[in-house]
Amino acid sequence: MTRSYLMSPPEHFVVEYAINPWMDTSAPVDTELAVKQWEGLRETLVRLGHEVHVLPPEIGLPDMVYAANGAFSVDGVVYGARFKYPQRSAEAAAHRRFYDNLGWRYVLPSQTNEGEGDFTYLPEAHGGLILAGHGFRTETAAHAEAQEALGRPVVSLRLVDARMYHLDVALQPISDDNVVYYPGAFSEASQQVLRQLFPAAILATEEDALAFGLNLVSDGRNVVLSSEATGLAARLREAGYVPVPVELMELKKGGGSVKCCIAELRA
Ligand code: ARG
């Protein structure tokens, strides 16, 4: 089915600060190549029949390309982001303007949270379930705030591996009621919660996770993921999905891949 997404081109992308283990301020970044790879991702989504809105990039906000972090929407209601690091905090207002223009209700957060980086939604799981990560960026108080804002149950999951500092690099929905995840990114207790909620989940390896394979976007059939994650692509194919690999190496230098670049608009 057709989905609606929001992306922001990496016209001002550089790595000039380091707020996650992937960012190396001494490694050169090819901004033009980043834009080209980003454009390939956008075209892939359009070719699959999806709608892509574009948020104009802003000078001085190099991480704005990771549009997933700007907000989290469910049922046409938007729970705004409040970034952990000051370098990114101004991105939240840009996202807010976008949703205001759409006419969606926007809930201003009082708790630190990085939008879809740490929140995801499964409309057909247990009647509609929000999964939320904490441990590195989003505070647990934001999980409760999101539940009050959105009126859907929120399940808190604790992330324990700094290389997977956001939920969306450790777990993603592959359908409306199932997920793929790397267990090692979560605490023992959170792994137990995931096993209980998603007995049919697809499990990923550490190698898949480090190739940013879990940072994918699925429409329930087509799974757009990093071309590096060949092992995960093969497993998804065996499970009946259609992997759609895209090359996004330049954006890995900021610590993100496919999903980080895409916010989903859930009307
Ligand atoms: N450099 C960005 C940061 O550390 C990368 C964000 C990746 N986005 C994501 N949704 N995981 O905040």
mmCIF file of C-alpha atoms and ligand atoms in Angstrom:
data_model
loop_
_atom_site.group_PDB
_atom_site.id
_atom_site.type_symbol
_atom_site.label_atom_id
_atom_site.label_comp_id
_atom_site.label_asym_id
_atom_site.label_seq_id
_atom_site.Cartn_x
_atom_site.Cartn_y
_atom_site.Cartn_z
ATOM 1 C CA MET A 1 0.000 0.000 0.000
ATOM 2 C CA THR A 2 1.047 3.591 -0.553
ATOM 3 C CA ARG A 3 2.893 5.279 2.282
ATOM 4 C CA SER A 4 3.732 8.888 2.922
ATOM 5 C CA TYR A 5 7.260 9.929 3.840
ATOM 6 C CA LEU A 6 9.276 13.025 4.658
ATOM 7 C CA MET A 7 12.917 13.458 3.631
ATOM 8 C CA SER A 8 15.428 16.308 3.681
ATOM 9 C CA PRO A 9 18.314 16.432 1.158
ATOM 10 C CA PRO A 10 21.889 16.437 2.572
ATOM 11 C CA GLU A 11 22.891 19.670 0.807
ATOM 12 C CA HIS A 12 24.608 20.904 3.959
ATOM 13 C CA PHE A 13 25.756 17.498 5.224
ATOM 14 C CA VAL A 14 29.228 17.374 6.834
ATOM 15 C CA VAL A 15 30.632 15.694 9.937
ATOM 16 C CA GLU A 16 31.777 18.633 12.035
ATOM 17 C CA TYR A 17 30.849 17.273 15.476
ATOM 18 C CA ALA A 18 30.732 13.722 16.835
ATOM 19 C CA ILE A 19 27.693 12.665 18.877
ATOM 20 C CA ASN A 20 27.717 8.948 18.094
ATOM 21 C CA PRO A 21 30.512 6.358 17.659
ATOM 22 C CA TRP A 22 30.206 6.394 13.849
ATOM 23 C CA MET A 23 31.047 10.065 13.431
ATOM 24 C CA ASP A 24 34.715 10.895 12.798
ATOM 25 C CA THR A 25 35.302 14.616 12.295
ATOM 26 C CA SER A 26 38.677 13.929 10.648
ATOM 27 C CA ALA A 27 37.219 11.711 7.873
ATOM 28 C CA PRO A 28 36.430 13.571 4.643
ATOM 29 C CA VAL A 29 32.792 13.760 3.536
ATOM 30 C CA ASP A 30 31.721 14.115 -0.088
ATOM 31 C CA THR A 31 28.548 16.198 0.209
ATOM 32 C CA GLU A 32 27.792 15.963 -3.513
ATOM 33 C CA LEU A 33 27.980 12.166 -3.375
ATOM 34 C CA ALA A 34 25.743 12.187 -0.288
ATOM 35 C CA VAL A 35 23.128 14.188 -2.226
ATOM 36 C CA LYS A 36 23.379 11.761 -5.146
ATOM 37 C CA GLN A 37 22.909 8.705 -2.928
ATOM 38 C CA TRP A 38 20.046 10.418 -1.093
ATOM 39 C CA GLU A 39 18.395 11.170 -4.442
ATOM 40 C CA GLY A 40 18.695 7.460 -5.314
ATOM 41 C CA LEU A 41 16.835 6.607 -2.109
ATOM 42 C CA ARG A 42 14.107 9.164 -2.792
ATOM 43 C CA GLU A 43 13.650 7.864 -6.350
ATOM 44 C CA THR A 44 13.473 4.293 -5.062
ATOM 45 C CA LEU A 45 10.569 5.163 -2.761
ATOM 46 C CA VAL A 46 8.753 6.997 -5.554
ATOM 47 C CA ARG A 47 9.307 4.076 -7.935
ATOM 48 C CA LEU A 48 7.728 1.770 -5.331
ATOM 49 C CA GLY A 49 4.640 3.978 -5.457
ATOM 50 C CA HIS A 50 5.115 5.997 -2.280
ATOM 51 C CA GLU A 51 4.653 9.692 -1.695
ATOM 52 C CA VAL A 52 7.746 11.634 -0.597
ATOM 53 C CA HIS A 53 7.539 15.141 0.860
ATOM 54 C CA VAL A 54 10.762 17.142 0.956
ATOM 55 C CA LEU A 55 11.756 19.324 3.901
ATOM 56 C CA PRO A 56 14.109 22.139 2.800
ATOM 57 C CA PRO A 57 17.562 21.684 4.384
ATOM 58 C CA GLU A 58 18.961 24.470 6.535
ATOM 59 C CA ILE A 59 22.499 25.840 6.686
ATOM 60 C CA GLY A 60 24.185 24.967 9.979
ATOM 61 C CA LEU A 61 22.070 21.824 10.524
ATOM 62 C CA PRO A 62 24.240 19.117 8.884
ATOM 63 C CA ASP A 63 22.311 16.228 10.478
ATOM 64 C CA MET A 64 18.959 17.445 9.171
ATOM 65 C CA VAL A 65 19.224 14.758 6.474
ATOM 66 C CA TYR A 66 18.314 12.260 9.242
ATOM 67 C CA ALA A 67 14.699 13.320 8.996
ATOM 68 C CA ALA A 68 13.455 10.391 11.091
ATOM 69 C CA ASN A 69 14.570 12.210 14.231
ATOM 70 C CA GLY A 70 12.382 15.307 13.774
ATOM 71 C CA ALA A 71 9.046 13.981 15.091
ATOM 72 C CA PHE A 72 6.863 10.866 15.484
ATOM 73 C CA SER A 73 3.315 10.711 14.147
ATOM 74 C CA VAL A 74 0.481 8.230 14.716
ATOM 75 C CA ASP A 75 -3.190 8.612 13.677
ATOM 76 C CA GLY A 76 -2.462 12.081 12.273
ATOM 77 C CA VAL A 77 -1.146 13.381 15.606
ATOM 78 C CA VAL A 78 2.479 14.470 15.894
ATOM 79 C CA TYR A 79 4.595 14.068 19.005
ATOM 80 C CA GLY A 80 7.423 16.555 18.479
ATOM 81 C CA ALA A 81 11.115 15.892 18.997
ATOM 82 C CA ARG A 82 13.361 17.462 21.586
ATOM 83 C CA PHE A 83 16.955 16.642 20.691
ATOM 84 C CA LYS A 84 19.521 15.505 23.233
ATOM 85 C CA TYR A 85 22.399 17.498 21.730
ATOM 86 C CA PRO A 86 22.258 21.280 21.167
ATOM 87 C CA GLN A 87 23.836 20.878 17.714
ATOM 88 C CA ARG A 88 20.562 19.377 16.470
ATOM 89 C CA SER A 89 17.927 21.096 18.593
ATOM 90 C CA ALA A 90 16.864 23.625 15.919
ATOM 91 C CA GLU A 91 15.760 20.780 13.619
ATOM 92 C CA ALA A 92 12.619 20.240 15.694
ATOM 93 C CA ALA A 93 11.163 23.633 14.722
ATOM 94 C CA ALA A 94 11.678 22.938 11.003
ATOM 95 C CA HIS A 95 9.684 19.717 11.356
ATOM 96 C CA ARG A 96 7.021 21.473 13.377
ATOM 97 C CA ARG A 97 6.486 24.024 10.586
ATOM 98 C CA PHE A 98 6.031 21.172 8.121
ATOM 99 C CA TYR A 99 3.277 19.506 10.190
ATOM 100 C CA ASP A 100 1.623 22.855 10.967
ATOM 101 C CA ASN A 101 1.357 23.424 7.201
ATOM 102 C CA LEU A 102 -0.238 19.992 6.779
ATOM 103 C CA GLY A 103 -2.737 20.934 9.470
ATOM 104 C CA TRP A 104 -1.802 18.042 11.758
ATOM 105 C CA ARG A 105 -2.101 18.408 15.519
ATOM 106 C CA TYR A 106 1.371 18.906 16.966
ATOM 107 C CA VAL A 107 2.145 18.064 20.592
ATOM 108 C CA LEU A 108 5.133 20.004 21.902
ATOM 109 C CA PRO A 109 7.293 17.658 24.013
ATOM 110 C CA SER A 110 8.743 18.555 27.375
ATOM 111 C CA GLN A 111 10.953 15.444 27.494
ATOM 112 C CA THR A 112 14.078 14.621 25.483
ATOM 113 C CA ASN A 113 13.225 12.370 22.554
ATOM 114 C CA GLU A 114 14.519 11.918 19.010
ATOM 115 C CA GLY A 115 11.326 11.133 17.127
ATOM 116 C CA GLU A 116 11.290 8.064 14.939
ATOM 117 C CA GLY A 117 14.910 7.446 15.818
ATOM 118 C CA ASP A 118 13.576 5.954 19.056
ATOM 119 C CA PHE A 119 9.865 5.440 18.357
ATOM 120 C CA THR A 120 8.127 3.151 15.936
ATOM 121 C CA TYR A 121 4.542 1.999 15.420
ATOM 122 C CA LEU A 122 2.916 -1.304 14.443
ATOM 123 C CA PRO A 123 -0.737 -0.663 13.546
ATOM 124 C CA GLU A 124 -1.769 -4.350 13.547
ATOM 125 C CA ALA A 125 0.244 -5.605 16.520
ATOM 126 C CA HIS A 126 -1.834 -5.998 19.666
ATOM 127 C CA GLY A 127 -4.362 -3.453 18.381
ATOM 128 C CA GLY A 128 -1.757 -0.778 17.596
ATOM 129 C CA LEU A 129 1.498 -0.672 19.493
ATOM 130 C CA ILE A 130 4.277 1.885 19.885
ATOM 131 C CA LEU A 131 7.789 0.597 20.574
ATOM 132 C CA ALA A 132 10.195 3.044 22.173
ATOM 133 C CA GLY A 133 13.929 2.919 22.837
ATOM 134 C CA HIS A 134 15.908 4.472 25.674
ATOM 135 C CA GLY A 135 19.438 4.277 26.966
ATOM 136 C CA PHE A 136 21.327 6.726 24.782
ATOM 137 C CA ARG A 137 19.119 9.531 23.453
ATOM 138 C CA THR A 138 15.410 9.423 24.321
ATOM 139 C CA GLU A 139 14.478 9.604 28.023
ATOM 140 C CA THR A 140 11.998 7.095 29.457
ATOM 141 C CA ALA A 141 9.816 10.013 30.622
ATOM 142 C CA ALA A 142 9.261 10.762 26.926
ATOM 143 C CA HIS A 143 7.789 7.273 26.455
ATOM 144 C CA ALA A 144 5.031 8.092 28.944
ATOM 145 C CA GLU A 145 4.586 11.528 27.393
ATOM 146 C CA ALA A 146 4.205 9.960 23.928
ATOM 147 C CA GLN A 147 1.565 7.544 25.241
ATOM 148 C CA GLU A 148 -0.439 10.447 26.667
ATOM 149 C CA ALA A 149 -0.011 12.459 23.447
ATOM 150 C CA LEU A 150 -0.917 9.645 21.066
ATOM 151 C CA GLY A 151 -3.266 7.401 23.043
ATOM 152 C CA ARG A 152 -1.533 4.186 22.021
ATOM 153 C CA PRO A 153 0.303 1.844 24.376
ATOM 154 C CA VAL A 154 4.057 2.396 24.488
ATOM 155 C CA VAL A 155 6.448 -0.451 25.233
ATOM 156 C CA SER A 156 9.834 0.705 26.556
ATOM 157 C CA LEU A 157 12.916 -1.123 25.351
ATOM 158 C CA ARG A 158 16.375 -0.561 26.752
ATOM 159 C CA LEU A 159 19.273 -0.198 24.306
ATOM 160 C CA VAL A 160 22.649 -1.308 25.640
ATOM 161 C CA ASP A 161 25.137 -1.107 22.740
ATOM 162 C CA ALA A 162 26.419 2.419 21.963
ATOM 163 C CA ARG A 163 26.920 1.558 18.292
ATOM 164 C CA MET A 164 23.144 1.101 18.123
ATOM 165 C CA TYR A 165 22.274 4.293 19.938
ATOM 166 C CA HIS A 166 18.789 4.680 18.430
ATOM 167 C CA LEU A 167 16.008 2.088 18.299
ATOM 168 C CA ASP A 168 15.839 2.438 14.508
ATOM 169 C CA VAL A 169 19.306 0.968 14.024
ATOM 170 C CA ALA A 170 18.441 -2.090 16.166
ATOM 171 C CA LEU A 171 14.820 -2.867 15.237
ATOM 172 C CA GLN A 172 12.334 -2.011 12.503
ATOM 173 C CA PRO A 173 8.837 -3.123 11.559
ATOM 174 C CA ILE A 174 8.797 -5.265 8.410
ATOM 175 C CA SER A 175 5.017 -5.467 8.285
ATOM 176 C CA ASP A 176 2.083 -3.978 10.186
ATOM 177 C CA ASP A 177 2.460 -6.595 12.919
ATOM 178 C CA ASN A 178 6.006 -7.940 12.828
ATOM 179 C CA VAL A 179 9.553 -6.725 13.338
ATOM 180 C CA VAL A 180 13.147 -7.575 12.557
ATOM 181 C CA TYR A 181 15.742 -6.876 15.271
ATOM 182 C CA TYR A 182 19.205 -7.601 16.575
ATOM 183 C CA PRO A 183 18.744 -9.038 20.106
ATOM 184 C CA GLY A 184 22.225 -8.022 21.300
ATOM 185 C CA ALA A 185 21.310 -4.334 21.053
ATOM 186 C CA PHE A 186 18.799 -4.777 23.902
ATOM 187 C CA SER A 187 19.007 -5.572 27.617
ATOM 188 C CA GLU A 188 18.161 -9.166 28.623
ATOM 189 C CA ALA A 189 14.775 -8.098 29.973
ATOM 190 C CA SER A 190 13.921 -6.114 26.844
ATOM 191 C CA GLN A 191 14.881 -9.124 24.709
ATOM 192 C CA GLN A 192 12.400 -11.160 26.750
ATOM 193 C CA VAL A 193 9.699 -8.538 26.129
ATOM 194 C CA LEU A 194 10.396 -8.645 22.388
ATOM 195 C CA ARG A 195 10.213 -12.452 22.329
ATOM 196 C CA GLN A 196 6.841 -12.313 24.086
ATOM 197 C CA LEU A 197 5.369 -9.620 21.810
ATOM 198 C CA PHE A 198 6.823 -10.860 18.523
ATOM 199 C CA PRO A 199 7.296 -14.637 18.542
ATOM 200 C CA ALA A 200 7.488 -14.614 14.740
ATOM 201 C CA ALA A 201 10.099 -11.850 14.502
ATOM 202 C CA ILE A 202 13.003 -12.131 12.096
ATOM 203 C CA LEU A 203 16.277 -12.055 14.025
ATOM 204 C CA ALA A 204 19.282 -10.191 12.682
ATOM 205 C CA THR A 205 22.971 -10.706 13.419
ATOM 206 C CA GLU A 206 25.524 -8.259 14.762
ATOM 207 C CA GLU A 207 26.983 -8.099 11.255
ATOM 208 C CA ASP A 208 23.569 -7.077 9.852
ATOM 209 C CA ALA A 209 23.258 -4.398 12.515
ATOM 210 C CA LEU A 210 26.749 -2.983 11.926
ATOM 211 C CA ALA A 211 26.020 -2.832 8.182
ATOM 212 C CA PHE A 212 23.012 -0.663 9.162
ATOM 213 C CA GLY A 213 20.796 -3.383 7.696
ATOM 214 C CA LEU A 214 18.164 -2.920 10.393
ATOM 215 C CA ASN A 215 17.859 0.749 9.555
ATOM 216 C CA LEU A 216 15.389 -0.240 6.839
ATOM 217 C CA VAL A 217 12.046 0.930 5.530
ATOM 218 C CA SER A 218 9.445 -1.698 4.656
ATOM 219 C CA ASP A 219 6.030 -1.203 3.082
ATOM 220 C CA GLY A 220 5.022 -4.716 4.109
ATOM 221 C CA ARG A 221 6.399 -6.232 0.925
ATOM 222 C CA ASN A 222 9.358 -4.210 -0.390
ATOM 223 C CA VAL A 223 12.160 -3.690 2.104
ATOM 224 C CA VAL A 224 14.493 -0.816 1.259
ATOM 225 C CA LEU A 225 17.830 -1.365 3.005
ATOM 226 C CA SER A 226 21.539 -0.625 2.811
ATOM 227 C CA SER A 227 23.286 -2.499 -0.019
ATOM 228 C CA GLU A 228 25.947 -3.537 2.510
ATOM 229 C CA ALA A 229 23.482 -5.708 4.426
ATOM 230 C CA THR A 230 23.576 -8.673 2.059
ATOM 231 C CA GLY A 231 23.044 -11.336 4.748
ATOM 232 C CA LEU A 232 19.899 -9.700 6.057
ATOM 233 C CA ALA A 233 18.631 -9.143 2.511
ATOM 234 C CA ALA A 234 18.937 -12.886 1.841
ATOM 235 C CA ARG A 235 17.055 -13.765 5.035
ATOM 236 C CA LEU A 236 14.278 -11.306 4.212
ATOM 237 C CA ARG A 237 13.945 -12.814 0.751
ATOM 238 C CA GLU A 238 13.610 -16.290 2.270
ATOM 239 C CA ALA A 239 10.850 -14.933 4.505
ATOM 240 C CA GLY A 240 8.916 -13.768 1.422
ATOM 241 C CA TYR A 241 9.896 -10.075 1.332
ATOM 242 C CA VAL A 242 11.442 -8.243 -1.596
ATOM 243 C CA PRO A 243 14.736 -6.630 -0.563
ATOM 244 C CA VAL A 244 15.507 -3.383 -2.399
ATOM 245 C CA PRO A 245 19.176 -2.500 -1.766
ATOM 246 C CA VAL A 246 20.306 1.119 -1.948
ATOM 247 C CA GLU A 247 23.806 2.588 -1.707
ATOM 248 C CA LEU A 248 24.058 5.143 1.118
ATOM 249 C CA MET A 249 27.703 4.881 2.211
ATOM 250 C CA GLU A 250 28.297 8.612 2.494
ATOM 251 C CA LEU A 251 25.515 9.008 5.035
ATOM 252 C CA LYS A 252 26.906 6.183 7.161
ATOM 253 C CA LYS A 253 29.638 8.659 8.128
ATOM 254 C CA GLY A 254 27.053 10.523 10.188
ATOM 255 C CA GLY A 255 25.851 7.304 11.800
ATOM 256 C CA GLY A 256 22.736 6.651 9.765
ATOM 257 C CA SER A 257 21.258 4.869 6.767
ATOM 258 C CA VAL A 258 17.912 4.336 5.029
ATOM 259 C CA LYS A 259 15.426 4.691 7.892
ATOM 260 C CA CYS A 260 17.283 7.604 9.489
ATOM 261 C CA CYS A 261 16.705 9.591 6.288
ATOM 262 C CA ILE A 262 12.957 8.880 6.194
ATOM 263 C CA ALA A 263 10.172 9.973 8.518
ATOM 264 C CA GLU A 264 6.838 8.251 8.019
ATOM 265 C CA LEU A 265 3.685 10.373 8.051
ATOM 266 C CA ARG A 266 0.959 8.244 9.642
ATOM 267 C CA ALA A 267 -2.387 9.894 8.954
HETATM 268 N N1 ARG B 1 24.427 12.129 13.359
HETATM 269 C C1 ARG B 1 23.090 11.851 13.738
HETATM 270 C C2 ARG B 1 22.985 11.771 15.250
HETATM 271 O O1 ARG B 1 23.836 11.252 15.858
HETATM 272 C C3 ARG B 1 22.621 10.583 13.110
HETATM 273 C C4 ARG B 1 21.177 10.304 13.376
HETATM 274 C C5 ARG B 1 20.740 9.010 12.786
HETATM 275 N N2 ARG B 1 19.327 8.935 12.765
HETATM 276 C C6 ARG B 1 18.594 7.902 13.170
HETATM 277 N N3 ARG B 1 17.309 7.975 13.016
HETATM 278 N N4 ARG B 1 19.142 6.871 13.744
HETATM 279 O O2 ARG B 1 22.075 12.216 15.863
#
